[in-house]
Coordinates of C-alpha atoms in Angstrom, one line a residue:
M75 CA 78.2 -41.8 17.7
R76 CA 76.1 -41.2 20.9
N77 CA 74.8 -38.1 19.5
A78 CA 73.5 -39.9 16.3
L79 CA 71.9 -42.6 18.1
K80 CA 70.0 -39.8 20.2
A81 CA 69.0 -38.3 17.0
A82 CA 67.6 -41.5 15.5
G83 CA 65.7 -42.5 18.7
A84 CA 63.9 -39.2 18.5
I85 CA 63.0 -39.6 15.0
V86 CA 61.7 -43.2 15.8
A87 CA 59.5 -41.6 18.9
V88 CA 58.1 -39.0 16.7
I89 CA 57.1 -41.4 14.1
A90 CA 55.4 -43.5 16.5
L91 CA 53.6 -40.9 18.1
C92 CA 52.3 -39.4 14.9
A93 CA 51.5 -42.8 12.9
P94 CA 47.8 -42.9 13.9
L95 CA 47.1 -39.4 12.7
M96 CA 48.8 -40.1 9.3
F97 CA 47.2 -43.1 8.3
L98 CA 43.4 -42.2 9.3
P99 CA 41.0 -42.4 6.5
A100 CA 40.6 -38.9 5.0
E101 CA 36.7 -38.8 5.8
D102 CA 37.4 -39.1 9.3
T103 CA 39.2 -35.9 9.8
Q104 CA 37.3 -32.6 10.0
P105 CA 34.3 -33.7 8.0
T106 CA 32.8 -30.4 8.3
T107 CA 35.2 -28.5 6.7
I108 CA 37.4 -30.4 4.0
G109 CA 36.1 -29.6 0.5
Y110 CA 34.5 -26.2 1.4
A111 CA 37.0 -23.6 0.6
T112 CA 34.4 -21.3 -0.8
V113 CA 30.9 -20.8 0.4
T114 CA 28.1 -19.2 -1.3
V115 CA 25.1 -17.8 1.0
T116 CA 22.0 -16.8 -0.7
V117 CA 19.5 -14.3 1.0
P118 CA 16.0 -15.3 -0.3
D119 CA 14.7 -13.3 -3.0
T120 CA 17.2 -10.4 -3.2
V121 CA 20.8 -10.9 -2.4
V122 CA 23.5 -13.5 -3.2
V123 CA 26.8 -12.8 -1.6
A124 CA 29.9 -15.1 -2.4
T125 CA 32.4 -15.6 0.5
T126 CA 35.7 -17.2 0.8
I127 CA 36.6 -18.7 4.2
P128 CA 40.3 -18.7 4.6
G129 CA 42.4 -21.4 6.3
L130 CA 40.4 -24.3 5.0
E131 CA 42.7 -25.6 2.2
T132 CA 44.0 -29.2 2.4
T133 CA 47.0 -30.9 0.8
T134 CA 46.5 -34.3 -0.4
T135 CA 49.3 -36.6 -1.5
T136 CA 48.4 -38.1 -4.7
T137 CA 49.6 -39.2 -8.1
E138 CA 46.9 -37.2 -9.9
P139 CA 47.0 -33.7 -10.6
P140 CA 45.7 -31.4 -8.2
V141 CA 41.8 -30.6 -8.7
T142 CA 41.6 -26.6 -9.0
T143 CA 38.3 -25.1 -7.5
P144 CA 37.2 -22.5 -10.0
P145 CA 37.4 -18.8 -8.8
V146 CA 34.0 -17.4 -7.2
T147 CA 33.5 -13.6 -8.5
T148 CA 32.0 -11.6 -5.6
P149 CA 29.4 -9.1 -6.9
P150 CA 29.7 -5.7 -5.8
P151 CA 27.6 -4.3 -3.0
S152 CA 26.0 -2.0 -5.5
T153 CA 24.5 -4.9 -7.3
T154 CA 21.9 -5.9 -4.8
T155 CA 18.6 -7.1 -6.6
T156 CA 15.3 -5.4 -5.7
T157 CA 11.9 -5.6 -7.2
S158 CA 10.7 -2.6 -9.1
P159 CA 7.3 -0.8 -8.4
V160 CA 4.5 -1.6 -10.7
D161 CA 2.4 1.3 -11.6
I162 CA -1.0 1.0 -13.3
T163 CA -4.1 3.2 -14.0
I164 CA -7.6 2.0 -13.8
A165 CA -10.2 4.6 -15.3
A166 CA -14.1 4.5 -14.4
V167 CA -17.1 6.3 -15.9
G168 CA -20.6 6.6 -14.5
G169 CA -23.8 5.4 -15.9
L170 CA -24.3 4.6 -19.4
Y171 CA -28.0 5.2 -20.1
T172 CA -29.7 5.0 -23.5
T173 CA -33.2 6.3 -24.1
P174 CA -35.2 5.9 -27.2
E175 CA -33.9 9.4 -28.4
I176 CA -30.5 8.4 -28.3
L177 CA -31.3 5.1 -30.1
S178 CA -33.2 6.8 -32.9
T179 CA -29.9 9.0 -33.8
V180 CA -27.5 5.9 -33.9
R181 CA -30.0 3.6 -36.0
D182 CA -29.7 3.1 -39.7
A183 CA -33.1 3.1 -41.2
E184 CA -32.3 1.0 -44.1
T185 CA -30.6 -1.9 -42.3
G186 CA -32.0 -1.6 -39.0
S187 CA -28.7 -1.6 -37.5
Y188 CA -27.0 0.5 -34.8
D189 CA -23.7 2.3 -34.7
F190 CA -22.6 4.0 -31.7
G191 CA -19.1 4.7 -33.1
A192 CA -19.5 8.7 -33.4
V193 CA -21.0 9.1 -30.0
F194 CA -18.1 7.9 -28.0
A195 CA -15.4 8.9 -30.7
P196 CA -14.4 12.1 -29.1
V197 CA -13.8 10.7 -25.8
A198 CA -12.3 7.1 -27.2
R199 CA -8.9 7.9 -26.4
Y200 CA -9.4 9.0 -22.8
L201 CA -10.9 5.5 -22.4
S202 CA -8.5 3.6 -24.2
K203 CA -5.2 4.9 -22.6
P204 CA -5.5 3.5 -19.1
D205 CA -4.7 0.0 -18.4
Y206 CA -8.0 -0.9 -17.4
T207 CA -11.5 0.8 -17.9
V208 CA -14.8 0.1 -16.1
A209 CA -18.5 1.8 -16.9
A210 CA -21.5 1.4 -15.1
L211 CA -24.3 0.0 -17.9
E212 CA -27.6 1.0 -17.2
P213 CA -29.9 -0.6 -19.9
R214 CA -30.3 -4.4 -20.5
L215 CA -29.4 -6.1 -23.6
G216 CA -32.1 -8.2 -23.9
G217 CA -32.5 -8.4 -27.9
P218 CA -34.8 -7.0 -30.5
V219 CA -37.8 -9.4 -29.6
V220 CA -38.3 -6.7 -26.5
G221 CA -38.0 -3.7 -28.3
Y222 CA -36.1 -0.6 -27.7
D223 CA -39.0 2.1 -27.4
S224 CA -39.9 2.0 -23.5
E225 CA -38.7 5.2 -21.5
T226 CA -39.1 3.3 -18.2
V227 CA -37.4 -0.2 -19.0
P228 CA -34.4 0.6 -20.9
N229 CA -33.3 -2.0 -23.6
A230 CA -30.3 -1.5 -25.8
P231 CA -29.1 -3.2 -28.9
R232 CA -26.1 -5.6 -28.8
E233 CA -24.3 -3.2 -31.2
L234 CA -23.7 -1.1 -27.8
A235 CA -21.6 -3.6 -26.1
F236 CA -19.5 -3.9 -29.3
A237 CA -19.0 -0.1 -29.4
M238 CA -18.1 0.2 -25.8
K239 CA -15.3 -2.5 -26.1
Q240 CA -14.1 -1.0 -29.2
V241 CA -13.5 2.3 -27.6
G242 CA -11.5 1.1 -24.6
I243 CA -14.1 -0.1 -22.1
D244 CA -13.0 -3.6 -20.6
M245 CA -15.8 -4.2 -18.1
V246 CA -19.1 -3.0 -17.0
G247 CA -21.2 -3.2 -13.7
T248 CA -24.5 -4.6 -14.5
A249 CA -26.2 -4.2 -10.8
N250 CA -28.6 -1.3 -10.9
P251 CA -32.4 -0.7 -10.4
H252 CA -32.9 -2.1 -13.9
S253 CA -31.3 -5.2 -13.6
L254 CA -34.4 -7.3 -13.5
D255 CA -36.7 -5.3 -15.6
L256 CA -36.5 -8.0 -18.3
G257 CA -36.9 -10.8 -16.0
W258 CA -34.6 -13.8 -16.1
D259 CA -34.3 -13.9 -19.7
G260 CA -33.1 -10.2 -19.6
V261 CA -30.2 -11.2 -17.0
V262 CA -29.1 -14.1 -19.0
G263 CA -29.3 -12.2 -22.4
T264 CA -27.6 -9.4 -21.2
L265 CA -24.6 -11.4 -20.0
D266 CA -24.3 -13.5 -23.2
R267 CA -24.2 -10.4 -25.3
L268 CA -21.5 -8.8 -23.3
D269 CA -19.5 -12.4 -23.4
A270 CA -20.0 -12.1 -27.2
A271 CA -18.4 -8.8 -27.3
G272 CA -15.5 -9.5 -25.2
L273 CA -16.7 -7.4 -22.4
A274 CA -15.9 -8.6 -18.7
H275 CA -19.1 -8.1 -16.5
V276 CA -19.5 -8.0 -12.7
G277 CA -23.0 -7.3 -10.6
T278 CA -25.5 -10.0 -12.2
Y279 CA -25.0 -13.7 -12.7
R280 CA -26.4 -16.8 -14.4
T281 CA -25.5 -19.2 -11.6
S282 CA -24.6 -19.3 -7.9
E283 CA -21.3 -20.4 -8.8
E284 CA -20.8 -17.8 -11.1
R285 CA -21.7 -15.3 -8.3
N286 CA -19.6 -17.0 -5.7
T287 CA -16.4 -16.6 -7.9
P288 CA -14.5 -13.4 -7.2
T289 CA -13.9 -11.1 -10.5
I290 CA -10.3 -10.5 -10.4
V291 CA -8.4 -9.1 -13.2
D292 CA -4.4 -9.2 -13.4
V293 CA -3.5 -5.6 -14.4
D294 CA 0.2 -5.9 -15.4
G295 CA 0.8 -7.9 -12.3
V296 CA -1.4 -6.3 -10.0
K297 CA -4.6 -8.3 -9.2
V298 CA -7.7 -6.0 -9.0
A299 CA -10.9 -7.2 -7.5
F300 CA -14.2 -5.8 -8.8
L301 CA -17.4 -5.8 -7.0
D302 CA -20.8 -4.3 -8.1
Y303 CA -24.0 -3.8 -6.0
T304 CA -27.3 -1.9 -6.2
A305 CA -29.4 -0.5 -3.3
A306 CA -32.6 -1.4 -5.2
V307 CA -34.1 -3.4 -8.2
G308 CA -37.2 -2.3 -10.0
A309 CA -39.4 -4.8 -11.7
S310 CA -39.8 -8.6 -11.7
L311 CA -38.9 -8.9 -7.9
P312 CA -39.8 -12.7 -7.9
V313 CA -36.7 -13.3 -9.8
S314 CA -34.4 -12.0 -6.9
E315 CA -36.5 -14.5 -4.7
Q316 CA -36.3 -17.6 -6.8
K317 CA -32.7 -17.0 -8.0
P318 CA -31.1 -14.8 -5.0
F319 CA -27.8 -14.9 -7.0
A320 CA -29.3 -13.0 -10.0
V321 CA -28.1 -9.6 -8.7
N322 CA -26.1 -8.3 -6.1
L323 CA -28.2 -6.3 -3.7
L324 CA -26.3 -3.9 -1.4
D325 CA -25.4 -5.1 2.3
L326 CA -22.7 -4.4 4.4
A327 CA -22.3 -8.3 5.4
T328 CA -22.6 -9.2 1.8
V329 CA -19.9 -6.8 0.6
T330 CA -17.7 -7.7 3.7
Q331 CA -17.7 -11.2 2.8
D332 CA -17.1 -10.9 -0.7
A333 CA -14.1 -8.3 -0.1
N334 CA -12.6 -10.9 2.3
T335 CA -13.0 -13.9 -0.4
A336 CA -11.3 -11.4 -2.9
R337 CA -8.7 -11.0 -0.6
A338 CA -8.2 -14.6 0.0
W339 CA -8.2 -15.3 -3.8
G340 CA -4.8 -12.9 -3.9
A341 CA -6.5 -9.5 -4.6
D342 CA -4.2 -6.5 -4.0
I343 CA -6.9 -4.1 -4.5
V344 CA -10.6 -3.9 -4.2
L345 CA -12.8 -1.8 -6.2
A346 CA -16.7 -1.7 -5.6
L347 CA -19.1 0.0 -8.0
V348 CA -22.2 0.9 -5.8
D349 CA -25.6 2.2 -7.2
Y350 CA -27.0 4.3 -4.1
G351 CA -27.8 7.5 -2.9
A352 CA -30.5 10.4 -4.2
E353 CA -30.5 11.2 -7.7
Y354 CA -29.7 14.5 -9.2
Q355 CA -28.4 16.2 -5.8
R356 CA -25.0 17.8 -5.4
R357 CA -24.1 16.2 -2.0
P358 CA -24.1 12.7 -0.7
T359 CA -26.8 11.8 1.9
A360 CA -25.7 11.1 5.7
D361 CA -26.8 7.4 4.9
Q362 CA -24.4 7.4 1.8
T363 CA -21.6 8.5 3.7
G364 CA -22.1 6.5 6.6
L365 CA -22.5 3.4 4.7
A366 CA -19.4 4.3 2.4
N367 CA -17.1 4.6 5.5
D368 CA -18.6 1.1 7.0
I369 CA -17.7 -0.4 3.4
L370 CA -14.2 0.9 3.4
G371 CA -13.7 -0.4 7.0
H372 CA -14.6 -3.7 5.7
G373 CA -12.0 -4.4 2.8
V374 CA -12.8 -2.2 0.0
D375 CA -10.2 0.4 -1.3
V376 CA -12.4 2.5 -3.6
I377 CA -16.0 3.0 -4.0
L378 CA -17.2 4.4 -7.3
G379 CA -20.8 5.5 -6.9
T380 CA -22.9 5.3 -10.0
R381 CA -26.5 6.5 -9.0
A382 CA -26.8 10.0 -8.6
G383 CA -26.8 11.1 -12.3
V384 CA -24.4 14.1 -11.3
V385 CA -21.1 14.7 -10.0
Q386 CA -20.6 14.4 -6.3
T387 CA -17.4 14.8 -4.1
I388 CA -14.8 12.4 -3.5
G389 CA -14.3 11.7 0.3
T390 CA -11.2 10.2 2.1
Y391 CA -11.1 7.8 4.7
F392 CA -8.4 6.3 7.0
P393 CA -9.4 2.9 8.4
F394 CA -7.5 1.8 11.5
S395 CA -7.3 -1.5 10.7
R396 CA -5.2 -0.9 7.5
T397 CA -2.3 1.3 6.5
V398 CA -3.4 2.5 3.1
N399 CA -6.1 5.5 2.6
C400 CA -9.6 4.7 0.9
Y401 CA -11.7 7.0 -1.4
T402 CA -15.0 7.1 -2.1
A403 CA -16.3 8.8 -5.5
Y404 CA -20.1 9.3 -4.3
S405 CA -21.0 9.9 -8.0
L406 CA -19.6 9.7 -11.3
G407 CA -22.5 11.2 -12.9
D408 CA -23.6 10.3 -16.3
F409 CA -21.5 9.0 -19.0
L410 CA -24.1 9.0 -21.5
A411 CA -27.7 10.1 -20.7
G412 CA -30.6 12.2 -22.7
P413 CA -31.2 15.8 -22.0
R414 CA -33.5 16.3 -18.7
A415 CA -34.9 19.0 -16.5
A416 CA -33.2 19.9 -13.3
A417 CA -34.9 17.7 -10.6
S418 CA -34.7 20.7 -8.0
E419 CA -32.9 24.1 -7.5
D420 CA -30.2 22.2 -5.7
A421 CA -29.6 19.9 -8.7
A422 CA -26.1 20.2 -10.3
P423 CA -25.3 20.3 -13.9
Q424 CA -25.9 17.5 -16.3
A425 CA -22.4 16.1 -16.4
G426 CA -20.1 13.1 -15.6
I427 CA -16.4 12.4 -15.2
A428 CA -14.2 9.9 -15.7
V429 CA -11.8 9.2 -12.9
Y430 CA -8.4 7.8 -13.2
L431 CA -7.2 5.8 -10.1
R432 CA -3.2 5.7 -10.0
F433 CA -1.9 2.6 -8.1
Q434 CA 1.4 1.6 -7.3
K435 CA 2.5 -2.0 -6.2
R436 CA 5.6 -2.1 -3.9
G437 CA 6.5 -5.4 -2.8
L438 CA 3.3 -7.1 -1.2
R439 CA 1.5 -3.8 -0.7
T440 CA -0.4 -1.7 -3.2
Y441 CA -1.1 2.0 -2.7
L442 CA -3.4 4.5 -4.5
M443 CA -1.2 7.2 -5.5
G444 CA -3.7 9.5 -6.6
I445 CA -7.1 10.3 -8.4
D446 CA -7.3 12.2 -11.6
Y447 CA -10.5 13.3 -13.1
L448 CA -11.8 14.3 -16.6
P449 CA -15.1 16.2 -16.6
L450 CA -17.5 14.8 -19.4
Y451 CA -20.4 16.6 -21.5
V452 CA -22.9 15.0 -23.4
Q453 CA -23.3 17.0 -26.7
V454 CA -26.8 17.2 -28.3
A455 CA -27.5 18.2 -31.9
Y456 CA -31.2 19.5 -32.5
A457 CA -32.9 19.5 -35.8
S458 CA -33.9 22.8 -37.5
G459 CA -37.3 23.4 -39.2
A460 CA -40.9 23.8 -38.2
E461 CA -41.6 20.1 -38.2
A462 CA -38.7 18.6 -36.5
A463 CA -37.6 21.5 -34.4
G464 CA -36.3 20.5 -30.9
K465 CA -36.0 16.5 -31.9
P466 CA -32.5 15.3 -31.0
V467 CA -30.6 14.1 -34.1
G468 CA -27.0 13.4 -32.5
F469 CA -25.4 12.8 -29.3
R470 CA -21.6 13.1 -28.6
V471 CA -19.8 12.4 -25.3
L472 CA -17.1 15.2 -25.0
P473 CA -14.1 15.7 -22.8
V474 CA -13.9 19.0 -21.0
L475 CA -10.4 20.8 -20.9
P476 CA -10.1 24.4 -20.7
G477 CA -8.2 25.4 -24.0
V478 CA -8.6 21.9 -25.7
E479 CA -11.3 21.8 -28.4
P480 CA -13.2 18.6 -28.3
D481 CA -12.8 16.7 -31.5
T482 CA -16.5 16.4 -32.4
D483 CA -18.0 16.4 -35.8
I484 CA -21.2 18.3 -34.3
P485 CA -20.1 22.2 -34.3
L486 CA -20.2 23.6 -30.8
T487 CA -22.8 26.1 -30.0
A488 CA -22.6 29.2 -27.5
D489 CA -24.8 27.3 -25.6
D490 CA -22.5 24.0 -25.6
K491 CA -19.6 26.4 -24.9
A492 CA -21.4 27.9 -21.7
R493 CA -22.7 24.6 -20.3
M494 CA -19.0 23.1 -20.8
S495 CA -17.5 26.1 -18.9
T496 CA -20.2 25.6 -16.1
I497 CA -19.3 21.8 -15.7
W498 CA -15.6 22.5 -15.6
N499 CA -16.2 24.9 -12.6
Y500 CA -18.7 22.9 -11.0
V501 CA -16.7 19.9 -10.9
R502 CA -13.5 21.6 -9.9
E503 CA -15.4 23.2 -6.8
Q504 CA -16.5 19.5 -6.1
L505 CA -13.3 17.7 -6.4
Y506 CA -10.0 19.7 -6.7
R507 CA -8.1 19.0 -3.4
P508 CA -4.4 18.7 -4.5
D509 CA -3.6 18.2 -0.9
E510 CA -5.3 14.9 -1.1
D511 CA -3.7 13.9 -4.6
I512 CA -7.1 14.7 -6.2
T513 CA -6.5 16.9 -9.4
P514 CA -7.4 17.3 -13.2
L515 CA -6.3 15.0 -15.6
L516 CA -3.1 16.2 -17.4
L517 CA -2.9 14.8 -21.0
G518 CA 0.8 13.9 -20.5
Q519 CA -0.2 11.4 -17.9
L520 CA -2.1 9.2 -20.5
G521 CA 0.7 9.7 -23.2
L522 CA -1.9 12.0 -25.0

């Protein structure tokens, strides 16, 4: 009996001591752990890991059925999400210059219209395959009222713009010594006709707002900024004084500001077309190389030279302030031009190149992985017969690839083949540097 009383007393004592804990409201007990049987931790952008914290299960006395937490599936470690690299190819060709001789071969005498289709047909697939293609437009598109017969003030019909768009050119640079040849009307008329053909443009402008807005193109998720400058302009100089935004004049401070603005607007890459240097010379001048290095040291990734009319070397530059390599193609040569005599003994063969800039964007950085080049040759067909002998009757832009017959409707002469061989050897001598990832174009790279 005594033992039973002792046991009952012990039970009463335990109940008295534990009663405060038994009747506390649920939200007062360990509020930081109750209800958190499973926790999902998210690593920003890439990794999501599900984790179960043991020992946090609770038991609740209730007349309702217990609530079951759905199981959390933990992904295996190998499923970590990463951003895939983005690869793009930007192609560029040099000066597109139309002369009265060229225009006479593409004009329909009956309708007065112009058809450039056959001129560009042999090289069209090499321009349309890259993700984006840019060219340097030398003549103005001032309209028929100005006329197309001048040798010194080049003016081309609007059909040229439509032809460029049709063969795969997406943008043209319009800053060169002929930018102001037709005055303010020539500036505006050219840009209006390019807009009508669906061609983007950079280098000349109708308003200061247009000039100060960076030209940035989203190419498959890579934002590419295009700049364009000329070292000099010819006629109608008062236009540049009254409307300083009309044409971009080459100046290091201006280029630096434009490159920084493009970066601020989100550009991953900054490409600059630059019309500068000495014409028809195999090598860039000392001033040309010095200015190029200054430009690359102030925010530009690649310079594409458009002045010399012949192919010059591609230089590599490693700015201390950045971790990406920069390049200068000192001259892309002529894309289309009439026949000319050599300017000096040092003059290079009449030729041009298309360059293919292979970029890869990885995360927040974009790298130039390599440069491929395709030599180009302007084939000229001449009339026969006593009266018209020596008169050009057809022009074709041909790709130059050893062992590959160009698709041209004008038969190749022995002279054509010899010139193409000379061009191939000359361009190889100037550009071939596989250790710097500068190599000839392989057709498989473009899916051809």
